[in-house]
Amino acid sequence: PTGNISGSTPPKQKQKWRLWSGGCFAIVLLAVFAQPLLALLNHAAGSKLHSYILLIPFVSAYLLYLRRDQLPKNYVVDLPFAIVSLVAGLGVLAITYWLDFAGRAPTNNDRLGLLTLSFLCCFAAGGFFFLGRAWMRAAAFPLAYLIFMVPMPDAMADALETASIAASAEAANVLFH
């Protein structure tokens, strides 16, 4: 009845605050990366090769929803992993803009891939900071699945197409001779 005399925040309030703060972080991160993410959506919508990218966040969210009861409810900051993830994300972002500045800009597809990778690293940093290592470990597969949002680099797509053409020509050669 006297309330919280000691001035400390009850554990339930801390957990709620952490979730709300994490949600706000995600919204700010989406706002910061809005232009490249919208460009990725447009690129994926107009591409036969990358059209699957549009489904990846929904599949990942569904996989998280399926595991919701198995995810830890005790959130503990994991600062070392958060810092490493954030440094990786900001490093990829810096390299992307440095390449533009240096006149060695990557193709649109490769640039979108780098910016998406930067977003995912920063997103993981938020997960480690607001939810902790135990939660991230429990949600490892649905979160790791998000890596498929990164478009396949042009060099890789070209190599796969070349190998596919060579393999089908070899198969046709064996079949008809």
mmCIF file with all atom_site columns, C-alpha atoms in Angstrom:
data_model
loop_
_atom_site.group_PDB
_atom_site.id
_atom_site.type_symbol
_atom_site.label_atom_id
_atom_site.label_alt_id
_atom_site.label_comp_id
_atom_site.label_asym_id
_atom_site.label_entity_id
_atom_site.label_seq_id
_atom_site.pdbx_PDB_ins_code
_atom_site.Cartn_x
_atom_site.Cartn_y
_atom_site.Cartn_z
_atom_site.occupancy
_atom_site.B_iso_or_equiv
_atom_site.pdbx_formal_charge
_atom_site.auth_seq_id
_atom_site.auth_comp_id
_atom_site.auth_asym_id
_atom_site.auth_atom_id
_atom_site.pdbx_PDB_model_num
ATOM 1   C CA . PRO A 1 1   ? 0.000  0.000   0.000   1.00 0.00 ? 1   PRO A CA 1
ATOM 2   C CA . THR A 1 2   ? 2.902  2.410   0.591   1.00 0.00 ? 2   THR A CA 1
ATOM 3   C CA . GLY A 1 3   ? 4.189  1.926   -2.927  1.00 0.00 ? 3   GLY A CA 1
ATOM 4   C CA . ASN A 1 4   ? 7.772  1.503   -3.914  1.00 0.00 ? 4   ASN A CA 1
ATOM 5   C CA . ILE A 1 5   ? 9.568  3.262   -1.062  1.00 0.00 ? 5   ILE A CA 1
ATOM 6   C CA . SER A 1 6   ? 13.102 2.226   -1.964  1.00 0.00 ? 6   SER A CA 1
ATOM 7   C CA . GLY A 1 7   ? 12.842 3.839   -5.359  1.00 0.00 ? 7   GLY A CA 1
ATOM 8   C CA . SER A 1 8   ? 13.997 0.733   -7.178  1.00 0.00 ? 8   SER A CA 1
ATOM 9   C CA . THR A 1 9   ? 12.021 -0.443  -10.170 1.00 0.00 ? 9   THR A CA 1
ATOM 10  C CA . PRO A 1 10  ? 10.198 -3.774  -9.763  1.00 0.00 ? 10  PRO A CA 1
ATOM 11  C CA . PRO A 1 11  ? 11.515 -6.575  -12.017 1.00 0.00 ? 11  PRO A CA 1
ATOM 12  C CA . LYS A 1 12  ? 8.283  -6.725  -14.081 1.00 0.00 ? 12  LYS A CA 1
ATOM 13  C CA . GLN A 1 13  ? 8.560  -2.996  -14.801 1.00 0.00 ? 13  GLN A CA 1
ATOM 14  C CA . LYS A 1 14  ? 12.195 -3.389  -15.868 1.00 0.00 ? 14  LYS A CA 1
ATOM 15  C CA . GLN A 1 15  ? 11.248 -6.191  -18.265 1.00 0.00 ? 15  GLN A CA 1
ATOM 16  C CA . LYS A 1 16  ? 8.425  -4.097  -19.744 1.00 0.00 ? 16  LYS A CA 1
ATOM 17  C CA . TRP A 1 17  ? 10.709 -1.086  -20.073 1.00 0.00 ? 17  TRP A CA 1
ATOM 18  C CA . ARG A 1 18  ? 13.336 -3.236  -21.799 1.00 0.00 ? 18  ARG A CA 1
ATOM 19  C CA . LEU A 1 19  ? 10.797 -4.569  -24.313 1.00 0.00 ? 19  LEU A CA 1
ATOM 20  C CA . TRP A 1 20  ? 9.403  -1.112  -25.047 1.00 0.00 ? 20  TRP A CA 1
ATOM 21  C CA . SER A 1 21  ? 12.909 0.300   -25.426 1.00 0.00 ? 21  SER A CA 1
ATOM 22  C CA . GLY A 1 22  ? 13.844 -2.544  -27.761 1.00 0.00 ? 22  GLY A CA 1
ATOM 23  C CA . GLY A 1 23  ? 10.733 -1.884  -29.831 1.00 0.00 ? 23  GLY A CA 1
ATOM 24  C CA . CYS A 1 24  ? 11.596 1.812   -30.034 1.00 0.00 ? 24  CYS A CA 1
ATOM 25  C CA . PHE A 1 25  ? 15.145 0.894   -31.069 1.00 0.00 ? 25  PHE A CA 1
ATOM 26  C CA . ALA A 1 26  ? 13.763 -1.317  -33.856 1.00 0.00 ? 26  ALA A CA 1
ATOM 27  C CA . ILE A 1 27  ? 11.481 1.485   -35.084 1.00 0.00 ? 27  ILE A CA 1
ATOM 28  C CA . VAL A 1 28  ? 14.343 4.003   -35.105 1.00 0.00 ? 28  VAL A CA 1
ATOM 29  C CA . LEU A 1 29  ? 16.574 1.486   -36.904 1.00 0.00 ? 29  LEU A CA 1
ATOM 30  C CA . LEU A 1 30  ? 13.867 0.913   -39.519 1.00 0.00 ? 30  LEU A CA 1
ATOM 31  C CA . ALA A 1 31  ? 13.559 4.674   -39.973 1.00 0.00 ? 31  ALA A CA 1
ATOM 32  C CA . VAL A 1 32  ? 17.329 5.106   -40.376 1.00 0.00 ? 32  VAL A CA 1
ATOM 33  C CA . PHE A 1 33  ? 17.494 2.287   -42.946 1.00 0.00 ? 33  PHE A CA 1
ATOM 34  C CA . ALA A 1 34  ? 14.136 3.134   -44.577 1.00 0.00 ? 34  ALA A CA 1
ATOM 35  C CA . GLN A 1 35  ? 15.567 4.232   -47.928 1.00 0.00 ? 35  GLN A CA 1
ATOM 36  C CA . PRO A 1 36  ? 17.764 1.161   -48.521 1.00 0.00 ? 36  PRO A CA 1
ATOM 37  C CA . LEU A 1 37  ? 15.073 -1.211  -47.220 1.00 0.00 ? 37  LEU A CA 1
ATOM 38  C CA . LEU A 1 38  ? 12.446 0.312   -49.516 1.00 0.00 ? 38  LEU A CA 1
ATOM 39  C CA . ALA A 1 39  ? 14.926 0.108   -52.395 1.00 0.00 ? 39  ALA A CA 1
ATOM 40  C CA . LEU A 1 40  ? 15.468 -3.560  -51.499 1.00 0.00 ? 40  LEU A CA 1
ATOM 41  C CA . LEU A 1 41  ? 11.696 -4.158  -51.559 1.00 0.00 ? 41  LEU A CA 1
ATOM 42  C CA . ASN A 1 42  ? 11.418 -2.516  -54.991 1.00 0.00 ? 42  ASN A CA 1
ATOM 43  C CA . HIS A 1 43  ? 14.435 -4.455  -56.250 1.00 0.00 ? 43  HIS A CA 1
ATOM 44  C CA . ALA A 1 44  ? 13.069 -7.772  -54.974 1.00 0.00 ? 44  ALA A CA 1
ATOM 45  C CA . ALA A 1 45  ? 9.573  -7.099  -56.328 1.00 0.00 ? 45  ALA A CA 1
ATOM 46  C CA . GLY A 1 46  ? 10.994 -6.505  -59.806 1.00 0.00 ? 46  GLY A CA 1
ATOM 47  C CA . SER A 1 47  ? 13.453 -9.401  -59.847 1.00 0.00 ? 47  SER A CA 1
ATOM 48  C CA . LYS A 1 48  ? 12.831 -13.063 -60.597 1.00 0.00 ? 48  LYS A CA 1
ATOM 49  C CA . LEU A 1 49  ? 16.065 -14.004 -58.841 1.00 0.00 ? 49  LEU A CA 1
ATOM 50  C CA . HIS A 1 50  ? 15.463 -12.040 -55.623 1.00 0.00 ? 50  HIS A CA 1
ATOM 51  C CA . SER A 1 51  ? 11.661 -12.144 -55.299 1.00 0.00 ? 51  SER A CA 1
ATOM 52  C CA . TYR A 1 52  ? 11.918 -14.547 -52.332 1.00 0.00 ? 52  TYR A CA 1
ATOM 53  C CA . ILE A 1 53  ? 13.359 -11.689 -50.227 1.00 0.00 ? 53  ILE A CA 1
ATOM 54  C CA . LEU A 1 54  ? 9.861  -10.281 -49.731 1.00 0.00 ? 54  LEU A CA 1
ATOM 55  C CA . LEU A 1 55  ? 8.810  -13.376 -47.750 1.00 0.00 ? 55  LEU A CA 1
ATOM 56  C CA . ILE A 1 56  ? 11.858 -13.750 -45.495 1.00 0.00 ? 56  ILE A CA 1
ATOM 57  C CA . PRO A 1 57  ? 10.806 -11.333 -42.687 1.00 0.00 ? 57  PRO A CA 1
ATOM 58  C CA . PHE A 1 58  ? 7.343  -12.922 -42.536 1.00 0.00 ? 58  PHE A CA 1
ATOM 59  C CA . VAL A 1 59  ? 8.737  -16.461 -42.363 1.00 0.00 ? 59  VAL A CA 1
ATOM 60  C CA . SER A 1 60  ? 11.194 -15.390 -39.669 1.00 0.00 ? 60  SER A CA 1
ATOM 61  C CA . ALA A 1 61  ? 8.424  -13.703 -37.660 1.00 0.00 ? 61  ALA A CA 1
ATOM 62  C CA . TYR A 1 62  ? 6.266  -16.824 -37.982 1.00 0.00 ? 62  TYR A CA 1
ATOM 63  C CA . LEU A 1 63  ? 9.119  -19.040 -36.772 1.00 0.00 ? 63  LEU A CA 1
ATOM 64  C CA . LEU A 1 64  ? 9.589  -16.718 -33.778 1.00 0.00 ? 64  LEU A CA 1
ATOM 65  C CA . TYR A 1 65  ? 5.845  -16.851 -33.108 1.00 0.00 ? 65  TYR A CA 1
ATOM 66  C CA . LEU A 1 66  ? 5.979  -20.663 -33.047 1.00 0.00 ? 66  LEU A CA 1
ATOM 67  C CA . ARG A 1 67  ? 8.764  -20.561 -30.434 1.00 0.00 ? 67  ARG A CA 1
ATOM 68  C CA . ARG A 1 68  ? 7.259  -17.751 -28.337 1.00 0.00 ? 68  ARG A CA 1
ATOM 69  C CA . ASP A 1 69  ? 6.634  -19.987 -25.310 1.00 0.00 ? 69  ASP A CA 1
ATOM 70  C CA . GLN A 1 70  ? 10.212 -21.294 -25.349 1.00 0.00 ? 70  GLN A CA 1
ATOM 71  C CA . LEU A 1 71  ? 11.883 -17.884 -25.414 1.00 0.00 ? 71  LEU A CA 1
ATOM 72  C CA . PRO A 1 72  ? 13.387 -16.711 -22.112 1.00 0.00 ? 72  PRO A CA 1
ATOM 73  C CA . LYS A 1 73  ? 11.441 -14.080 -20.216 1.00 0.00 ? 73  LYS A CA 1
ATOM 74  C CA . ASN A 1 74  ? 14.453 -12.838 -18.254 1.00 0.00 ? 74  ASN A CA 1
ATOM 75  C CA . TYR A 1 75  ? 16.250 -10.244 -20.358 1.00 0.00 ? 75  TYR A CA 1
ATOM 76  C CA . VAL A 1 76  ? 19.870 -9.492  -19.501 1.00 0.00 ? 76  VAL A CA 1
ATOM 77  C CA . VAL A 1 77  ? 22.086 -7.092  -21.437 1.00 0.00 ? 77  VAL A CA 1
ATOM 78  C CA . ASP A 1 78  ? 24.940 -8.769  -23.308 1.00 0.00 ? 78  ASP A CA 1
ATOM 79  C CA . LEU A 1 79  ? 27.113 -5.750  -23.970 1.00 0.00 ? 79  LEU A CA 1
ATOM 80  C CA . PRO A 1 80  ? 30.114 -7.497  -25.619 1.00 0.00 ? 80  PRO A CA 1
ATOM 81  C CA . PHE A 1 81  ? 27.981 -9.166  -28.321 1.00 0.00 ? 81  PHE A CA 1
ATOM 82  C CA . ALA A 1 82  ? 25.935 -5.997  -28.757 1.00 0.00 ? 82  ALA A CA 1
ATOM 83  C CA . ILE A 1 83  ? 29.082 -3.940  -29.321 1.00 0.00 ? 83  ILE A CA 1
ATOM 84  C CA . VAL A 1 84  ? 30.605 -6.465  -31.739 1.00 0.00 ? 84  VAL A CA 1
ATOM 85  C CA . SER A 1 85  ? 27.371 -6.615  -33.760 1.00 0.00 ? 85  SER A CA 1
ATOM 86  C CA . LEU A 1 86  ? 27.017 -2.845  -33.790 1.00 0.00 ? 86  LEU A CA 1
ATOM 87  C CA . VAL A 1 87  ? 30.639 -2.306  -34.833 1.00 0.00 ? 87  VAL A CA 1
ATOM 88  C CA . ALA A 1 88  ? 30.201 -4.876  -37.629 1.00 0.00 ? 88  ALA A CA 1
ATOM 89  C CA . GLY A 1 89  ? 27.023 -3.172  -38.845 1.00 0.00 ? 89  GLY A CA 1
ATOM 90  C CA . LEU A 1 90  ? 28.482 0.316   -38.728 1.00 0.00 ? 90  LEU A CA 1
ATOM 91  C CA . GLY A 1 91  ? 31.681 -0.968  -40.349 1.00 0.00 ? 91  GLY A CA 1
ATOM 92  C CA . VAL A 1 92  ? 29.778 -2.433  -43.307 1.00 0.00 ? 92  VAL A CA 1
ATOM 93  C CA . LEU A 1 93  ? 27.807 0.801   -43.563 1.00 0.00 ? 93  LEU A CA 1
ATOM 94  C CA . ALA A 1 94  ? 31.016 2.862   -43.545 1.00 0.00 ? 94  ALA A CA 1
ATOM 95  C CA . ILE A 1 95  ? 32.626 0.644   -46.196 1.00 0.00 ? 95  ILE A CA 1
ATOM 96  C CA . THR A 1 96  ? 29.547 0.964   -48.408 1.00 0.00 ? 96  THR A CA 1
ATOM 97  C CA . TYR A 1 97  ? 29.591 4.755   -48.282 1.00 0.00 ? 97  TYR A CA 1
ATOM 98  C CA . TRP A 1 98  ? 33.392 4.853   -48.578 1.00 0.00 ? 98  TRP A CA 1
ATOM 99  C CA . LEU A 1 99  ? 33.158 2.837   -51.811 1.00 0.00 ? 99  LEU A CA 1
ATOM 100 C CA . ASP A 1 100 ? 30.644 5.381   -53.122 1.00 0.00 ? 100 ASP A CA 1
ATOM 101 C CA . PHE A 1 101 ? 32.897 8.272   -52.079 1.00 0.00 ? 101 PHE A CA 1
ATOM 102 C CA . ALA A 1 102 ? 36.030 6.659   -53.555 1.00 0.00 ? 102 ALA A CA 1
ATOM 103 C CA . GLY A 1 103 ? 34.362 6.283   -56.946 1.00 0.00 ? 103 GLY A CA 1
ATOM 104 C CA . ARG A 1 104 ? 34.286 2.490   -56.737 1.00 0.00 ? 104 ARG A CA 1
ATOM 105 C CA . ALA A 1 105 ? 30.569 2.215   -56.094 1.00 0.00 ? 105 ALA A CA 1
ATOM 106 C CA . PRO A 1 106 ? 29.273 -1.354  -56.165 1.00 0.00 ? 106 PRO A CA 1
ATOM 107 C CA . THR A 1 107 ? 26.397 -2.325  -58.440 1.00 0.00 ? 107 THR A CA 1
ATOM 108 C CA . ASN A 1 108 ? 22.925 -1.518  -57.160 1.00 0.00 ? 108 ASN A CA 1
ATOM 109 C CA . ASN A 1 109 ? 22.370 -5.149  -56.164 1.00 0.00 ? 109 ASN A CA 1
ATOM 110 C CA . ASP A 1 110 ? 25.674 -5.393  -54.285 1.00 0.00 ? 110 ASP A CA 1
ATOM 111 C CA . ARG A 1 111 ? 25.077 -2.026  -52.603 1.00 0.00 ? 111 ARG A CA 1
ATOM 112 C CA . LEU A 1 112 ? 21.651 -3.177  -51.409 1.00 0.00 ? 112 LEU A CA 1
ATOM 113 C CA . GLY A 1 113 ? 23.267 -6.360  -50.119 1.00 0.00 ? 113 GLY A CA 1
ATOM 114 C CA . LEU A 1 114 ? 25.833 -4.436  -48.085 1.00 0.00 ? 114 LEU A CA 1
ATOM 115 C CA . LEU A 1 115 ? 23.235 -2.053  -46.659 1.00 0.00 ? 115 LEU A CA 1
ATOM 116 C CA . THR A 1 116 ? 20.910 -4.957  -45.758 1.00 0.00 ? 116 THR A CA 1
ATOM 117 C CA . LEU A 1 117 ? 23.783 -6.747  -44.032 1.00 0.00 ? 117 LEU A CA 1
ATOM 118 C CA . SER A 1 118 ? 24.541 -3.566  -42.096 1.00 0.00 ? 118 SER A CA 1
ATOM 119 C CA . PHE A 1 119 ? 20.885 -3.311  -41.035 1.00 0.00 ? 119 PHE A CA 1
ATOM 120 C CA . LEU A 1 120 ? 20.816 -6.939  -39.874 1.00 0.00 ? 120 LEU A CA 1
ATOM 121 C CA . CYS A 1 121 ? 24.015 -6.517  -37.825 1.00 0.00 ? 121 CYS A CA 1
ATOM 122 C CA . CYS A 1 122 ? 22.605 -3.415  -36.132 1.00 0.00 ? 122 CYS A CA 1
ATOM 123 C CA . PHE A 1 123 ? 19.318 -5.254  -35.545 1.00 0.00 ? 123 PHE A CA 1
ATOM 124 C CA . ALA A 1 124 ? 21.232 -8.111  -33.895 1.00 0.00 ? 124 ALA A CA 1
ATOM 125 C CA . ALA A 1 125 ? 23.077 -5.565  -31.735 1.00 0.00 ? 125 ALA A CA 1
ATOM 126 C CA . GLY A 1 126 ? 19.711 -4.334  -30.485 1.00 0.00 ? 126 GLY A CA 1
ATOM 127 C CA . GLY A 1 127 ? 18.664 -7.903  -29.765 1.00 0.00 ? 127 GLY A CA 1
ATOM 128 C CA . PHE A 1 128 ? 21.773 -8.577  -27.696 1.00 0.00 ? 128 PHE A CA 1
ATOM 129 C CA . PHE A 1 129 ? 21.411 -5.281  -25.858 1.00 0.00 ? 129 PHE A CA 1
ATOM 130 C CA . PHE A 1 130 ? 17.710 -5.347  -25.079 1.00 0.00 ? 130 PHE A CA 1
ATOM 131 C CA . LEU A 1 131 ? 16.967 -9.098  -24.922 1.00 0.00 ? 131 LEU A CA 1
ATOM 132 C CA . GLY A 1 132 ? 20.302 -10.712 -24.099 1.00 0.00 ? 132 GLY A CA 1
ATOM 133 C CA . ARG A 1 133 ? 22.322 -13.700 -25.168 1.00 0.00 ? 133 ARG A CA 1
ATOM 134 C CA . ALA A 1 134 ? 19.947 -16.362 -23.804 1.00 0.00 ? 134 ALA A CA 1
ATOM 135 C CA . TRP A 1 135 ? 17.023 -14.947 -25.767 1.00 0.00 ? 135 TRP A CA 1
ATOM 136 C CA . MET A 1 136 ? 19.119 -14.565 -28.919 1.00 0.00 ? 136 MET A CA 1
ATOM 137 C CA . ARG A 1 137 ? 20.361 -18.151 -28.558 1.00 0.00 ? 137 ARG A CA 1
ATOM 138 C CA . ALA A 1 138 ? 16.798 -19.443 -28.186 1.00 0.00 ? 138 ALA A CA 1
ATOM 139 C CA . ALA A 1 139 ? 15.734 -17.469 -31.270 1.00 0.00 ? 139 ALA A CA 1
ATOM 140 C CA . ALA A 1 140 ? 18.892 -18.233 -33.245 1.00 0.00 ? 140 ALA A CA 1
ATOM 141 C CA . PHE A 1 141 ? 17.313 -20.008 -36.221 1.00 0.00 ? 141 PHE A CA 1
ATOM 142 C CA . PRO A 1 142 ? 14.520 -17.495 -36.950 1.00 0.00 ? 142 PRO A CA 1
ATOM 143 C CA . LEU A 1 143 ? 16.980 -14.614 -36.586 1.00 0.00 ? 143 LEU A CA 1
ATOM 144 C CA . ALA A 1 144 ? 19.722 -16.289 -38.628 1.00 0.00 ? 144 ALA A CA 1
ATOM 145 C CA . TYR A 1 145 ? 17.125 -16.959 -41.324 1.00 0.00 ? 145 TYR A CA 1
ATOM 146 C CA . LEU A 1 146 ? 16.988 -13.191 -41.893 1.00 0.00 ? 146 LEU A CA 1
ATOM 147 C CA . ILE A 1 147 ? 20.402 -13.410 -43.611 1.00 0.00 ? 147 ILE A CA 1
ATOM 148 C CA . PHE A 1 148 ? 18.500 -14.561 -46.696 1.00 0.00 ? 148 PHE A CA 1
ATOM 149 C CA . MET A 1 149 ? 17.210 -10.981 -46.983 1.00 0.00 ? 149 MET A CA 1
ATOM 150 C CA . VAL A 1 150 ? 20.668 -10.050 -48.271 1.00 0.00 ? 150 VAL A CA 1
ATOM 151 C CA . PRO A 1 151 ? 20.528 -10.303 -52.076 1.00 0.00 ? 151 PRO A CA 1
ATOM 152 C CA . MET A 1 152 ? 22.931 -12.697 -53.709 1.00 0.00 ? 152 MET A CA 1
ATOM 153 C CA . PRO A 1 153 ? 25.992 -10.747 -54.943 1.00 0.00 ? 153 PRO A CA 1
ATOM 154 C CA . ASP A 1 154 ? 26.204 -10.274 -58.704 1.00 0.00 ? 154 ASP A CA 1
ATOM 155 C CA . ALA A 1 155 ? 29.443 -12.258 -58.997 1.00 0.00 ? 155 ALA A CA 1
ATOM 156 C CA . MET A 1 156 ? 27.861 -15.218 -57.208 1.00 0.00 ? 156 MET A CA 1
ATOM 157 C CA . ALA A 1 157 ? 24.712 -15.098 -59.356 1.00 0.00 ? 157 ALA A CA 1
ATOM 158 C CA . ASP A 1 158 ? 26.818 -14.949 -62.527 1.00 0.00 ? 158 ASP A CA 1
ATOM 159 C CA . ALA A 1 159 ? 28.948 -17.903 -61.386 1.00 0.00 ? 159 ALA A CA 1
ATOM 160 C CA . LEU A 1 160 ? 25.859 -19.972 -60.566 1.00 0.00 ? 160 LEU A CA 1
ATOM 161 C CA . GLU A 1 161 ? 24.248 -19.163 -63.909 1.00 0.00 ? 161 GLU A CA 1
ATOM 162 C CA . THR A 1 162 ? 27.446 -20.039 -65.771 1.00 0.00 ? 162 THR A CA 1
ATOM 163 C CA . ALA A 1 163 ? 27.776 -23.313 -63.859 1.00 0.00 ? 163 ALA A CA 1
ATOM 164 C CA . SER A 1 164 ? 24.114 -24.120 -64.471 1.00 0.00 ? 164 SER A CA 1
ATOM 165 C CA . ILE A 1 165 ? 24.450 -23.518 -68.201 1.00 0.00 ? 165 ILE A CA 1
ATOM 166 C CA . ALA A 1 166 ? 27.615 -25.618 -68.355 1.00 0.00 ? 166 ALA A CA 1
ATOM 167 C CA . ALA A 1 167 ? 25.992 -28.438 -66.376 1.00 0.00 ? 167 ALA A CA 1
ATOM 168 C CA . SER A 1 168 ? 22.875 -28.497 -68.545 1.00 0.00 ? 168 SER A CA 1
ATOM 169 C CA . ALA A 1 169 ? 24.989 -28.447 -71.722 1.00 0.00 ? 169 ALA A CA 1
ATOM 170 C CA . GLU A 1 170 ? 27.049 -31.351 -70.368 1.00 0.00 ? 170 GLU A CA 1
ATOM 171 C CA . ALA A 1 171 ? 23.896 -33.260 -69.435 1.00 0.00 ? 171 ALA A CA 1
ATOM 172 C CA . ALA A 1 172 ? 22.436 -32.675 -72.900 1.00 0.00 ? 172 ALA A CA 1
ATOM 173 C CA . ASN A 1 173 ? 25.712 -33.770 -74.482 1.00 0.00 ? 173 ASN A CA 1
ATOM 174 C CA . VAL A 1 174 ? 25.725 -37.023 -72.454 1.00 0.00 ? 174 VAL A CA 1
ATOM 175 C CA . LEU A 1 175 ? 22.032 -37.651 -73.084 1.00 0.00 ? 175 LEU A CA 1
ATOM 176 C CA . PHE A 1 176 ? 22.120 -37.228 -76.860 1.00 0.00 ? 176 PHE A CA 1
ATOM 177 C CA . HIS A 1 177 ? 25.498 -38.833 -77.639 1.00 0.00 ? 177 HIS A CA 1
#
